[in-house]
Coordinates of C-alpha atoms and ligand atoms in Angstrom, one line a residue:
M344 CA 16.1 -5.5 7.2
A345 CA 14.8 -8.6 5.5
D346 CA 16.5 -11.9 5.8
D347 CA 19.2 -12.4 3.2
R348 CA 18.8 -16.2 2.8
F349 CA 16.1 -15.8 0.3
H350 CA 15.4 -12.6 -1.7
V351 CA 11.9 -11.3 -2.5
Y352 CA 12.7 -8.7 -5.1
D353 CA 9.9 -6.4 -6.3
T354 CA 10.1 -4.7 -9.7
T355 CA 6.7 -3.0 -9.8
L356 CA 8.2 0.5 -10.1
R357 CA 10.4 -0.4 -13.1
D358 CA 9.1 -3.5 -15.0
G359 CA 5.5 -3.4 -13.7
A360 CA 5.3 0.3 -14.7
Q361 CA 5.6 -0.9 -18.3
Q362 CA 2.0 -2.0 -18.2
E363 CA -0.2 -0.5 -20.8
G364 CA -2.2 2.4 -19.3
L365 CA -0.2 2.7 -16.2
N366 CA 1.4 6.0 -15.5
L367 CA 3.0 6.6 -12.1
T368 CA 4.1 9.9 -10.7
V369 CA 7.1 10.1 -8.3
A370 CA 4.6 10.5 -5.4
D371 CA 2.8 7.3 -6.6
K372 CA 6.1 5.4 -6.7
L373 CA 7.0 6.5 -3.2
A374 CA 3.5 5.5 -2.0
I375 CA 3.8 2.0 -3.6
A376 CA 7.3 1.6 -2.2
R377 CA 5.9 2.2 1.3
H378 CA 3.2 -0.4 0.8
L379 CA 5.7 -3.0 -0.5
D380 CA 7.9 -2.3 2.5
G381 CA 4.9 -2.8 4.7
L382 CA 4.5 -6.3 3.2
G383 CA 8.1 -7.0 4.0
V384 CA 9.7 -7.5 0.6
G385 CA 13.5 -7.5 0.7
F386 CA 14.3 -5.3 -2.4
I387 CA 12.4 -2.6 -4.2
E388 CA 13.6 -1.8 -7.7
G389 CA 12.9 1.9 -8.1
G390 CA 13.6 2.6 -11.7
W391 CA 16.4 3.7 -14.0
P392 CA 18.2 6.8 -12.6
G393 CA 20.1 8.7 -15.3
A394 CA 18.0 7.3 -18.2
N395 CA 14.7 8.6 -16.9
P396 CA 14.4 12.0 -15.1
K397 CA 11.4 10.8 -13.1
D398 CA 13.4 7.9 -11.8
T399 CA 16.4 10.1 -10.9
E400 CA 14.0 12.2 -8.9
F401 CA 12.5 9.1 -7.2
F402 CA 15.9 8.1 -5.9
R403 CA 16.7 11.6 -4.8
R404 CA 13.4 12.0 -2.9
A405 CA 13.6 8.4 -1.5
Q406 CA 16.7 9.3 0.5
T407 CA 14.7 11.7 2.6
E408 CA 11.1 10.7 2.2
L409 CA 11.2 6.9 2.5
D410 CA 11.9 5.3 5.8
L411 CA 12.1 1.7 4.8
K412 CA 11.9 -0.9 7.6
H413 CA 12.5 -4.1 5.5
A414 CA 13.4 -3.3 2.0
Q415 CA 16.5 -2.0 0.3
L416 CA 16.3 0.1 -2.8
A417 CA 17.8 -1.1 -6.1
A418 CA 18.7 1.1 -9.0
F419 CA 18.3 -0.5 -12.4
G420 CA 20.6 0.2 -15.3
A421 CA 22.6 -1.2 -18.2
T422 CA 26.2 -2.2 -18.4
R423 CA 28.6 0.4 -19.8
R424 CA 28.6 1.2 -23.5
A425 CA 30.9 -0.6 -25.8
G426 CA 34.4 0.9 -26.0
V427 CA 34.4 3.2 -22.9
K428 CA 35.5 2.5 -19.3
A429 CA 32.7 1.9 -16.8
A430 CA 34.2 4.6 -14.6
D431 CA 33.8 7.2 -17.5
D432 CA 30.2 6.2 -18.5
P433 CA 27.7 8.9 -17.3
L434 CA 24.9 6.3 -17.1
V435 CA 27.0 4.1 -14.8
A436 CA 27.8 7.2 -12.8
A437 CA 24.0 7.9 -12.3
L438 CA 23.7 4.4 -10.8
R439 CA 26.7 4.9 -8.6
E440 CA 25.3 8.3 -7.4
S441 CA 21.7 7.1 -7.0
G442 CA 22.1 6.5 -3.2
A443 CA 20.7 3.0 -3.7
P444 CA 22.6 0.3 -1.8
V445 CA 21.9 -2.2 -4.6
V446 CA 22.4 -1.8 -8.4
T447 CA 20.8 -4.3 -10.8
L448 CA 22.5 -4.3 -14.1
V449 CA 20.7 -5.7 -17.2
A450 CA 23.0 -7.5 -19.5
K451 CA 22.6 -9.5 -22.7
S452 CA 23.1 -13.3 -22.4
H453 CA 21.7 -14.3 -25.8
D454 CA 24.5 -14.4 -28.4
R455 CA 22.3 -13.2 -31.2
H456 CA 21.0 -10.2 -29.2
V457 CA 24.6 -9.2 -28.5
Q458 CA 25.4 -9.2 -32.2
L459 CA 22.1 -7.9 -33.6
A460 CA 20.8 -5.5 -30.9
L461 CA 23.9 -4.5 -29.1
R462 CA 26.0 -4.7 -32.3
T463 CA 29.2 -5.7 -30.6
T464 CA 31.3 -8.8 -30.2
L465 CA 30.6 -11.6 -27.7
E466 CA 33.9 -10.8 -26.0
E467 CA 33.2 -7.1 -25.7
N468 CA 29.8 -7.9 -24.1
L469 CA 31.6 -10.0 -21.4
A470 CA 34.2 -7.2 -20.9
M471 CA 31.3 -4.7 -20.4
I472 CA 29.8 -6.9 -17.8
R473 CA 33.1 -7.5 -16.0
D474 CA 34.1 -3.9 -16.0
T475 CA 30.7 -2.5 -14.9
V476 CA 30.1 -5.0 -12.2
S477 CA 33.6 -4.7 -10.7
H478 CA 33.5 -0.9 -10.9
L479 CA 30.2 -0.6 -9.0
H480 CA 31.2 -3.4 -6.6
T481 CA 34.5 -1.7 -5.8
E482 CA 32.8 1.6 -5.3
G483 CA 30.7 0.0 -2.5
Q484 CA 27.4 -1.1 -4.0
R485 CA 25.9 -4.5 -4.0
V486 CA 25.5 -5.6 -7.6
F487 CA 22.9 -7.9 -9.1
L488 CA 22.8 -8.9 -12.7
D489 CA 19.6 -9.4 -14.8
A490 CA 20.6 -11.8 -17.5
E491 CA 18.2 -10.7 -20.3
H492 CA 16.7 -13.3 -22.6
F493 CA 18.6 -15.9 -20.7
F494 CA 16.4 -18.9 -21.5
D495 CA 16.2 -18.2 -25.2
G496 CA 20.0 -17.5 -25.1
Y497 CA 20.6 -20.8 -23.4
K498 CA 18.8 -22.6 -26.2
S499 CA 20.8 -20.7 -28.8
N500 CA 24.2 -21.0 -27.2
P501 CA 24.3 -22.6 -23.7
A502 CA 28.1 -22.2 -23.2
Y503 CA 27.9 -18.4 -23.8
A504 CA 24.8 -17.9 -21.7
L505 CA 26.5 -19.6 -18.8
E506 CA 29.8 -17.7 -19.4
V507 CA 27.8 -14.5 -18.9
L508 CA 26.7 -15.7 -15.5
R509 CA 30.2 -16.8 -14.5
T510 CA 31.8 -13.5 -15.7
A511 CA 29.3 -11.5 -13.6
A512 CA 29.9 -13.6 -10.5
E513 CA 33.7 -13.5 -10.8
A514 CA 33.5 -9.7 -11.1
G515 CA 31.6 -9.4 -7.9
A516 CA 27.8 -9.8 -8.7
S517 CA 26.1 -11.4 -5.7
V518 CA 23.0 -12.4 -7.7
V519 CA 22.5 -13.4 -11.3
A520 CA 18.8 -13.3 -12.2
L521 CA 17.8 -15.5 -15.1
C522 CA 15.1 -13.6 -17.1
D523 CA 12.4 -15.1 -19.2
T524 CA 12.2 -11.8 -21.0
N525 CA 9.8 -13.0 -23.7
G526 CA 7.8 -15.0 -21.2
G527 CA 7.6 -18.1 -23.5
M528 CA 8.9 -20.8 -21.1
L529 CA 7.0 -23.6 -19.4
P530 CA 7.8 -24.9 -15.9
D531 CA 9.5 -28.2 -16.8
E532 CA 12.0 -26.9 -19.4
L533 CA 12.6 -23.8 -17.4
A534 CA 13.6 -25.9 -14.4
E535 CA 16.1 -27.8 -16.4
V536 CA 17.9 -24.7 -17.5
V537 CA 17.9 -23.2 -13.9
Q538 CA 19.4 -26.5 -12.7
A539 CA 22.2 -26.1 -15.3
A540 CA 22.9 -22.6 -14.1
V541 CA 22.9 -23.3 -10.4
G542 CA 26.4 -23.9 -9.2
T543 CA 28.1 -22.2 -12.1
S544 CA 28.1 -18.9 -10.4
A545 CA 26.6 -16.6 -7.8
R546 CA 23.2 -16.9 -6.2
I547 CA 20.6 -17.6 -8.9
G548 CA 17.5 -15.5 -9.3
I549 CA 14.4 -15.8 -11.5
H550 CA 12.5 -13.1 -13.4
C551 CA 9.4 -14.4 -15.2
H552 CA 6.8 -12.9 -17.6
D553 CA 3.3 -14.3 -17.9
D554 CA 3.0 -14.8 -21.6
T555 CA 2.3 -18.5 -21.3
G556 CA 0.2 -18.0 -18.1
C557 CA 3.0 -19.7 -16.2
A558 CA 4.9 -16.8 -14.6
V559 CA 4.1 -17.9 -11.1
A560 CA 4.5 -21.6 -11.9
N561 CA 7.8 -20.9 -13.6
S562 CA 9.0 -18.9 -10.5
L563 CA 8.1 -21.8 -8.2
A564 CA 9.8 -24.3 -10.5
A565 CA 12.9 -22.2 -10.5
V566 CA 13.0 -22.0 -6.7
R567 CA 12.6 -25.7 -6.6
A568 CA 15.5 -26.0 -9.0
G569 CA 17.7 -23.9 -6.7
A570 CA 17.0 -20.2 -7.3
T571 CA 17.0 -18.2 -4.0
H572 CA 16.0 -14.8 -5.4
V573 CA 12.6 -14.3 -7.0
Q574 CA 11.5 -11.2 -8.8
G575 CA 7.9 -10.2 -9.5
C576 CA 5.4 -7.3 -9.5
A577 CA 2.5 -6.3 -7.3
N578 CA -0.7 -7.6 -8.7
G579 CA 1.2 -9.1 -11.6
Y580 CA 1.6 -5.7 -13.3
G581 CA 3.8 -5.6 -16.4
E582 CA 3.7 -5.2 -20.1
R583 CA 1.9 -7.7 -22.4
S584 CA 0.4 -10.4 -20.1
G585 CA 2.3 -9.0 -17.1
N586 CA 5.1 -10.2 -14.7
A587 CA 4.9 -12.9 -12.1
N588 CA 2.5 -11.8 -9.5
L589 CA 4.7 -11.3 -6.4
F590 CA 1.8 -11.7 -4.0
T591 CA 0.9 -15.1 -5.4
V592 CA 4.5 -16.2 -5.4
V593 CA 5.1 -15.1 -1.8
A594 CA 1.8 -16.6 -0.5
N595 CA 2.6 -19.9 -2.3
L596 CA 6.2 -20.2 -1.1
Q597 CA 5.3 -19.2 2.5
L598 CA 2.0 -21.1 2.9
K599 CA 2.7 -24.1 0.8
R600 CA 6.4 -24.5 0.9
G601 CA 7.2 -23.4 4.4
F602 CA 9.5 -20.5 3.4
E603 CA 9.6 -17.6 5.9
L604 CA 9.7 -14.7 3.5
V605 CA 7.7 -11.9 5.1
P606 CA 6.5 -11.5 8.7
R607 CA 3.3 -13.5 9.4
E608 CA 1.4 -10.4 10.4
S609 CA 2.4 -8.7 7.1
L610 CA 1.2 -11.6 5.1
A611 CA -2.1 -11.3 6.9
D612 CA -2.2 -7.7 5.6
M613 CA -1.5 -8.7 2.0
T614 CA -5.1 -8.4 0.7
R615 CA -5.3 -4.8 2.1
I616 CA -1.9 -3.9 0.6
A617 CA -2.8 -5.4 -2.8
H618 CA -5.9 -3.2 -2.9
A619 CA -4.2 -0.1 -1.5
I620 CA -1.7 -0.4 -4.4
T621 CA -4.6 -0.5 -6.9
E622 CA -5.8 2.8 -5.4
V623 CA -2.5 4.3 -6.3
T624 CA -2.2 2.8 -9.8
N625 CA -5.9 3.4 -10.5
V626 CA -6.1 -0.1 -12.1
T627 CA -9.3 -1.9 -11.3
P628 CA -8.4 -4.8 -9.0
N629 CA -8.8 -8.3 -10.4
S630 CA -11.6 -9.8 -8.3
H631 CA -10.4 -13.3 -9.2
A632 CA -6.8 -12.8 -8.2
P633 CA -5.5 -15.7 -6.2
Y634 CA -5.3 -15.2 -2.5
V635 CA -6.2 -11.4 -2.5
G636 CA -9.1 -11.1 -5.0
V637 CA -12.5 -10.3 -3.6
S638 CA -13.8 -13.5 -5.1
A639 CA -10.8 -15.6 -4.0
F640 CA -12.8 -17.2 -1.2
A641 CA -16.3 -16.6 -2.4
H642 CA -18.6 -19.6 -2.5
K643 CA -21.8 -20.0 -4.5
A644 CA -22.8 -22.6 -2.0
G645 CA -26.0 -24.3 -3.0
L646 CA -25.2 -27.9 -2.7
H647 CA -22.1 -27.4 -0.5
A648 CA -23.6 -24.9 2.0
S649 CA -24.6 -27.3 4.7
A650 CA -21.1 -28.9 4.6
I651 CA -19.4 -25.5 4.7
K652 CA -21.5 -24.7 7.7
V653 CA -20.1 -27.7 9.5
D654 CA -16.4 -27.3 8.4
P655 CA -15.4 -24.4 6.1
N656 CA -11.9 -25.9 5.6
L657 CA -13.4 -28.6 3.5
Y658 CA -14.0 -26.1 0.8
Q659 CA -10.9 -23.8 0.9
H660 CA -7.3 -24.4 0.3
I661 CA -6.1 -22.1 3.1
D662 CA -7.6 -20.1 5.9
P663 CA -8.3 -16.8 4.1
A664 CA -7.3 -14.9 7.3
E665 CA -3.7 -15.9 6.7
V666 CA -3.6 -13.5 3.7
G667 CA -6.1 -11.0 5.2
N668 CA -9.0 -12.2 3.0
D669 CA -12.4 -13.4 4.0
M670 CA -14.6 -16.3 3.1
R671 CA -17.8 -15.0 1.5
M672 CA -21.1 -16.7 0.8
L673 CA -22.9 -15.6 -2.3
V674 CA -26.6 -15.7 -2.1
S675 CA -27.9 -17.0 -5.4
D676 CA -31.0 -18.6 -6.7
M677 CA -29.4 -21.9 -5.9
A678 CA -29.4 -20.8 -2.3
G679 CA -30.9 -23.1 0.2
R680 CA -31.5 -22.5 3.9
A681 CA -28.0 -23.4 4.9
S682 CA -26.3 -20.8 2.7
V683 CA -28.8 -18.1 3.8
E684 CA -28.0 -19.0 7.5
L685 CA -24.3 -18.9 6.7
K686 CA -24.7 -15.5 5.1
G687 CA -26.8 -14.3 8.0
R688 CA -24.0 -15.4 10.4
E689 CA -21.4 -13.6 8.3
L690 CA -23.5 -10.5 8.8
G691 CA -23.9 -11.1 12.5
Y692 CA -27.4 -12.6 12.7
E693 CA -28.3 -16.1 14.1
L694 CA -31.4 -16.9 12.2
A695 CA -34.2 -19.1 13.6
A696 CA -35.3 -22.0 11.4
D697 CA -38.6 -20.4 10.4
T698 CA -37.0 -17.0 9.7
S699 CA -34.4 -18.6 7.4
R700 CA -37.1 -20.6 5.6
E701 CA -39.1 -17.4 5.0
L702 CA -36.0 -15.6 3.9
V703 CA -35.2 -18.3 1.3
T704 CA -38.8 -18.1 -0.1
R705 CA -38.5 -14.3 -0.4
V706 CA -35.0 -14.5 -2.1
K707 CA -36.2 -17.1 -4.6
E708 CA -39.3 -15.1 -5.4
M709 CA -37.4 -11.9 -5.9
E710 CA -34.7 -13.7 -8.0
S711 CA -37.4 -15.0 -10.3
K712 CA -38.3 -11.4 -11.0
G713 CA -34.7 -10.5 -11.9
Y714 CA -33.2 -9.4 -8.6
T715 CA -29.7 -10.7 -7.8
F716 CA -28.2 -10.7 -4.3
E717 CA -24.9 -12.2 -5.2
A718 CA -23.5 -8.7 -6.1
A719 CA -25.8 -6.8 -3.7
D720 CA -24.9 -7.7 -0.2
A721 CA -26.5 -4.6 1.2
S722 CA -29.9 -5.4 -0.4
F723 CA -29.7 -8.8 1.0
E724 CA -29.0 -7.5 4.5
L725 CA -31.9 -5.1 4.3
L726 CA -34.2 -8.0 3.2
L727 CA -32.8 -10.1 6.1
R728 CA -33.5 -7.3 8.6
D729 CA -37.0 -6.9 7.2
T730 CA -37.7 -10.6 7.6
V731 CA -36.2 -10.7 11.1
A732 CA -38.1 -7.6 12.3
G733 CA -41.3 -8.4 10.4
E734 CA -41.3 -4.9 8.8
R735 CA -38.4 -2.6 8.2
R736 CA -38.4 0.6 10.2
R737 CA -37.6 3.3 7.7
H738 CA -35.4 6.3 8.1
F739 CA -37.6 8.1 5.6
Q740 CA -40.8 7.5 3.7
V741 CA -41.2 8.4 0.0
E742 CA -44.4 10.2 -0.9
S743 CA -43.4 10.7 -4.6
W744 CA -40.6 11.5 -7.0
R745 CA -40.4 13.1 -10.5
V746 CA -37.6 13.5 -13.0
I747 CA -37.4 15.8 -16.0
V748 CA -34.8 15.3 -18.7
E749 CA -34.4 18.3 -21.0
R750 CA -32.3 19.0 -24.0
T751 CA -31.8 22.7 -23.9
R752 CA -31.7 25.1 -26.9
G753 CA -28.0 25.1 -26.5
G754 CA -27.9 21.4 -27.0
E755 CA -27.0 20.5 -23.4
V756 CA -28.9 17.6 -21.8
V757 CA -29.8 18.3 -18.2
S758 CA -31.8 16.4 -15.6
E759 CA -33.8 17.7 -12.7
A760 CA -35.4 15.7 -10.0
T761 CA -37.9 16.5 -7.3
V762 CA -38.5 14.2 -4.3
K763 CA -41.2 14.4 -1.6
L764 CA -40.2 12.6 1.6
H765 CA -41.2 12.2 5.2
A766 CA -38.5 11.9 7.8
K767 CA -38.4 12.6 11.6
G768 CA -42.0 13.9 11.4
E769 CA -41.2 16.5 8.7
R770 CA -42.5 16.6 5.1
I771 CA -39.5 17.5 2.9
V772 CA -39.6 18.6 -0.7
A773 CA -36.2 18.8 -2.4
T774 CA -34.8 19.2 -5.8
G775 CA -31.6 18.2 -7.5
E776 CA -29.9 18.7 -10.8
G777 CA -27.5 16.2 -12.4
N778 CA -25.9 15.0 -15.6
G779 CA -28.5 12.2 -15.7
P780 CA -31.8 11.3 -14.1
V781 CA -30.2 9.0 -11.5
N782 CA -27.6 11.6 -10.6
A783 CA -30.4 14.2 -10.2
L784 CA -32.5 11.9 -8.0
D785 CA -29.4 11.1 -5.9
R786 CA -28.7 14.8 -5.3
A787 CA -32.4 15.5 -4.6
V788 CA -32.5 12.8 -1.9
R789 CA -29.3 14.1 -0.2
Q790 CA -30.5 17.7 -0.5
G791 CA -33.6 16.6 1.3
L792 CA -32.1 14.5 4.0
E793 CA -28.6 15.9 4.7
R794 CA -29.9 18.4 7.3
L795 CA -31.5 15.6 9.3
Y796 CA -28.7 13.1 8.6
P797 CA -25.4 15.0 8.2
E798 CA -23.5 11.7 7.7
L799 CA -24.9 11.4 4.2
A800 CA -22.4 14.0 3.1
G801 CA -19.8 11.2 3.4
V802 CA -21.7 8.8 1.3
E803 CA -20.9 8.6 -2.4
L804 CA -22.4 6.8 -5.3
I805 CA -19.4 5.3 -7.0
D806 CA -20.7 2.8 -9.6
F807 CA -23.9 2.3 -11.5
K808 CA -24.5 -0.8 -13.7
V809 CA -27.5 -1.4 -15.9
R810 CA -28.6 -4.7 -17.4
I811 CA -31.6 -5.5 -19.5
L812 CA -33.0 -8.9 -18.6
E813 CA -35.0 -10.8 -21.3
G814 CA -38.6 -11.3 -20.4
T815 CA -39.7 -14.9 -19.7
H816 CA -43.1 -16.6 -20.1
G817 CA -44.7 -13.8 -22.1
T818 CA -43.6 -11.0 -19.7
D819 CA -41.8 -7.9 -20.8
A820 CA -38.1 -7.3 -20.5
V821 CA -37.0 -5.8 -17.2
T822 CA -34.1 -3.6 -16.2
R823 CA -31.8 -4.5 -13.3
V824 CA -29.7 -1.7 -11.8
L825 CA -26.8 -2.3 -9.4
I826 CA -25.5 0.7 -7.5
T827 CA -22.3 0.7 -5.5
S828 CA -21.9 3.3 -2.8
S829 CA -19.0 4.1 -0.4
D830 CA -18.2 5.9 2.8
A831 CA -14.9 6.4 4.6
A832 CA -15.0 2.8 5.9
G833 CA -15.9 0.8 2.7
E834 CA -18.3 0.0 0.0
W835 CA -21.8 -1.6 -0.4
S836 CA -24.0 -2.6 -3.3
T837 CA -27.8 -2.5 -3.8
V838 CA -30.1 -3.7 -6.5
G839 CA -33.4 -2.6 -8.0
V840 CA -35.5 -4.2 -10.8
D841 CA -38.3 -2.8 -12.8
E842 CA -39.6 -2.4 -16.4
N843 CA -38.7 1.2 -16.0
I844 CA -35.0 2.0 -15.6
I845 CA -35.6 5.0 -13.4
E846 CA -37.8 3.1 -11.0
A847 CA -35.2 0.3 -10.9
S848 CA -32.5 2.9 -10.2
W849 CA -34.7 4.6 -7.5
Q850 CA -35.1 1.3 -5.7
A851 CA -31.4 0.7 -5.6
L852 CA -30.8 4.3 -4.6
E853 CA -33.3 4.3 -1.8
Q854 CA -31.7 1.2 -0.3
A855 CA -28.2 2.6 -0.8
V856 CA -29.1 5.6 1.3
T857 CA -30.9 3.5 3.9
Y858 CA -27.9 1.2 4.2
G859 CA -25.5 4.1 4.4
L860 CA -27.6 5.5 7.4
L861 CA -27.5 2.0 9.1
R862 CA -23.7 2.0 8.7
A863 CA -23.6 5.4 10.3
G864 CA -25.4 4.0 13.3
H865 CA -29.0 5.1 12.7
T866 CA -30.9 1.9 13.4
G867 CA -34.0 3.3 11.8
Ligands
ZN1908 ZN1 11.0 -8.1 -17.4

């Protein structure tokens, strides 16, 4: 189990799941819990059993299906209703019977919320907290309290807000988490309130929302002010602007402040875990996310490239390997020889001076025509291999291709492609149908080559982006097509440019297939 001196408390499955467009099944929740446990968080808040049937099922299945190595499960719920005993409240019973070793109770700490939302007296609210905490504590669960709207409540009535914390602690709560529920706080004022709360009661926790863009900064400020329990969500999921990004918080505390929150080797797996969770949530990963984003350590070198070559640490705030990320060089039209050599080295080639000079010339010439290699690593590597070898050896030669797009009498639009190829000494004629011309070409190529290269069955076209580039110096506009493909081991992107969108797509497609074959071990 994780160390109890400092709590890393994840609420992705409860608060994070409030994110617009996010809809998790019980199986999704179990999968995310396994990933979070793999990272080494101390607590995973699973949801609200009793109030939500899916969450009740989650806790039931968790008992047999989750084998947690680090984390403890926390069930979330409210204090008892006004005017009944905690022991008699069915929602409290659901928390007691959830099987979770920890219960996190949400309670009002803002006097006006007690009166207007809960519609009860300030005294009864304190009695509800005292009774519910002590009941669950006596029954053998560890109880944490989420003090809702704490910061706004402290501004409205500081004595009452602190009384809520004291009451919970005296009744047996081992953590009181101060919640910036509306997310409106800034780090300096938040730290002052946390300081006022430290020492009045149990261990102080912090729960921040990102409405001011300060959720992570606020969490760090709270820790500096004495909080030893920090809540957040994977990838910053959450309603409105999201919750504090737990990955950023953990990386900051561990790498910049010397806390030992998760095992070193788990931190080095954080980038993979962050992306694995996006596979479950089906939310596109933020490529600019701190630490774990694909672009977090990507340099558009130009001017800096020669210095990066000498000492990469001059241009990055940590070694990306500590969080399982990689430094990447982006090859752009600002590229000079040094960045091309660096990129070559990243791909495993030591380039001779004249080869890299020639490569820079070719990159610049192609970029002036509209190609971009920044987002098309695979096209760059093919170009590099061509330059190194003089001429690319091809897995297949293209004799011709043709696409027909037809709107049928029934109103359906169908595309049909024919490709004529030469591969391994054979002439191949293949056709393919698809929902669009590129899809039809893709199918025709596979149809033609799969018998000779069965690995192509595992290659998939997963994204297709088109951009019209304005013509310059009296030339016509051209179309740039970026294609992303994947196989079991990863993804790659290729680029094509032409005045004709289908020719541009064909170029990107031909390279995508070629690169897929290289990855499968066919050196061409
Ligand atoms: Zn919240």
